XYZ file of C-alpha atoms in Angstrom:
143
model
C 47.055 -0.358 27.199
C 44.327 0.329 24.534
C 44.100 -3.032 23.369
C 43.601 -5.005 26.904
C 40.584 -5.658 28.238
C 39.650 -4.434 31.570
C 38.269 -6.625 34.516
C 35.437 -6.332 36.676
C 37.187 -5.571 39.612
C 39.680 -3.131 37.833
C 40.224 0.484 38.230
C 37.509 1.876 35.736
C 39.326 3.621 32.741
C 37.139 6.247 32.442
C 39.218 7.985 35.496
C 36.391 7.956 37.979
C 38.046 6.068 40.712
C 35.257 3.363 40.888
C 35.671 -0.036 39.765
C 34.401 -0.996 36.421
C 31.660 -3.090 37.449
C 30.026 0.168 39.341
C 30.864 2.625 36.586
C 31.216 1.704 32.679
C 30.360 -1.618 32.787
C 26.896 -1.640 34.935
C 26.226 1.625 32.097
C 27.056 -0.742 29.251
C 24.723 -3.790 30.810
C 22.066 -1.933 31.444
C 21.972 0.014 27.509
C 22.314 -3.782 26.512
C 19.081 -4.666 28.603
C 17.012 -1.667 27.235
C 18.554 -2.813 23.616
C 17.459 -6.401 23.785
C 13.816 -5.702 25.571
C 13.311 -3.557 22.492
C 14.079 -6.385 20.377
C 11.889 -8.692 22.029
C 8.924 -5.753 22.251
C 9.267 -5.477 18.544
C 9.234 -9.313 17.816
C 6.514 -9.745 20.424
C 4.378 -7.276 18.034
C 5.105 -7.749 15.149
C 5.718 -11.366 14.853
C 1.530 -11.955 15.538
C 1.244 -9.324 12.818
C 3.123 -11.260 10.457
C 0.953 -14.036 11.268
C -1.680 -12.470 11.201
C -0.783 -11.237 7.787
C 0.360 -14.662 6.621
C -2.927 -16.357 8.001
C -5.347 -13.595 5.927
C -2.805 -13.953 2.989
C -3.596 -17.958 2.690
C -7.166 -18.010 3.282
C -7.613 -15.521 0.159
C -5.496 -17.666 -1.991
C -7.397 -20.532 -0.932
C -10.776 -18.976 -1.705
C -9.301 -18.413 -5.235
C -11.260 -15.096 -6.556
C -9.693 -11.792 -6.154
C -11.559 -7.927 -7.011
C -10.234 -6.168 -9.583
C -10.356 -2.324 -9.981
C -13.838 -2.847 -11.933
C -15.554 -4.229 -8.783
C -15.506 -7.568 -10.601
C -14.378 -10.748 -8.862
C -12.345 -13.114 -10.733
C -12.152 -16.546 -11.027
C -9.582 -18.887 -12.173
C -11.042 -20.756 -14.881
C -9.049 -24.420 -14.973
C -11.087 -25.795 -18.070
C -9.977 -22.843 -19.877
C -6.943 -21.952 -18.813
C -7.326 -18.316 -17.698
C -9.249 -15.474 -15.601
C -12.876 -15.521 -15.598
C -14.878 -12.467 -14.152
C -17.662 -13.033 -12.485
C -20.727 -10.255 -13.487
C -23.401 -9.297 -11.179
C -26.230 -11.448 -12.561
C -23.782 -14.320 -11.296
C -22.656 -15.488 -15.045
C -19.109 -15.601 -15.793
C -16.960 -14.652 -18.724
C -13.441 -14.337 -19.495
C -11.626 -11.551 -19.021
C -11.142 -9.033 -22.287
C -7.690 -7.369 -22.811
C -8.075 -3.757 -23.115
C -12.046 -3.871 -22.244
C -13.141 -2.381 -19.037
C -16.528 -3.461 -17.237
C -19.210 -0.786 -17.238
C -22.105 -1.368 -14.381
C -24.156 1.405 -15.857
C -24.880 -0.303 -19.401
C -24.043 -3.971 -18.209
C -21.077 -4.835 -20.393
C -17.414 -4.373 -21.924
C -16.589 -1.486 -23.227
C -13.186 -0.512 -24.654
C -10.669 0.965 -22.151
C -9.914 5.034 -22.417
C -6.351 5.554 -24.113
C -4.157 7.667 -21.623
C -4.005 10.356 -25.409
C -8.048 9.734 -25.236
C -8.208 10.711 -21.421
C -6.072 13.111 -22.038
C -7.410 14.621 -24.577
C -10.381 14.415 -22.853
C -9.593 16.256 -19.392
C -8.273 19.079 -21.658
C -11.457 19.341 -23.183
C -13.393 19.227 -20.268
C -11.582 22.153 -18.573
C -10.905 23.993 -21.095
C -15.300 23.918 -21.454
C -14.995 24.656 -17.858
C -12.960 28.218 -18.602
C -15.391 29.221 -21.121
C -18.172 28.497 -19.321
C -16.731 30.694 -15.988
C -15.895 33.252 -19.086
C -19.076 33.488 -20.164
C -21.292 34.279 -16.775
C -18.687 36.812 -15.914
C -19.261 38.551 -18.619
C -22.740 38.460 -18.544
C -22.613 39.297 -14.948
C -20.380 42.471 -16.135
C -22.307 43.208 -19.126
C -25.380 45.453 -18.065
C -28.957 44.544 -19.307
């Protein structure tokens, strides 16, 4: 008997004594109900997201510049072939492999090495410890 299906009007087979349609079966329709209004509460919200999303995502494409980690916006240069950044005074140039923008001076320098930034935090803390060294012991050392 497990593999027939059970009518509406049928004795339910949970052993309850009601029919199927006011036991198992009115439990299974409504979990279906609450299942698909989820659904549609999800696609309701996030389907404007996504085109939302989708909308923003086109217009910036559109515009054609993006901002790289420098603060720079670049440019697609088509006579050239390549990314142009444009600098603050409003010029453009193209944009240098392994050269990083610096505001303070107003042009490229070369990028930090991760060994030279290493190299360089290690410095700077281990300067740090002797420093903190230092005033403690002057602050032990009576004058």
């Amino acid at each position: 008997m497990r593999g027939m299906k059970v009518g509406r009007n049928d004795p339910c087979p949970c052993g309850s004594g009601k029919k199927n349609k006011h036991c198992c079966a009115a439990r299974e329709q409504k979990r279906a109900a609450v299942r698909d209004s989820l659904g549609k509460g999800l696609f309701y919200v996030l389907g404007p997201l996504a085109i939302v999303f989708a909308v923003a995502v086109s217009i910036s494409a559109l515009r054609g510049g993006s901002v790289g980690d420098d603060g720079l916006e670049r440019v697609w240069s088509a006579q050239h072939g390549h990314w142009h950044v444009v600098l603050p005074d409003g010029s453009e140039t193209e944009v240098k492999p392994g050269m990083v923008w610096n505001a303070e001076h107003g042009h490229f320098h070369p990028a930090e090495t991760n060994v030279e930034a290493a190299r360089r935090y290690v410095t700077d803390e281990l300067d740090q410890k002797i420093d903190d060294a230092q005033v403690t012991v002057n602050e032990e050392s009576p004058e």
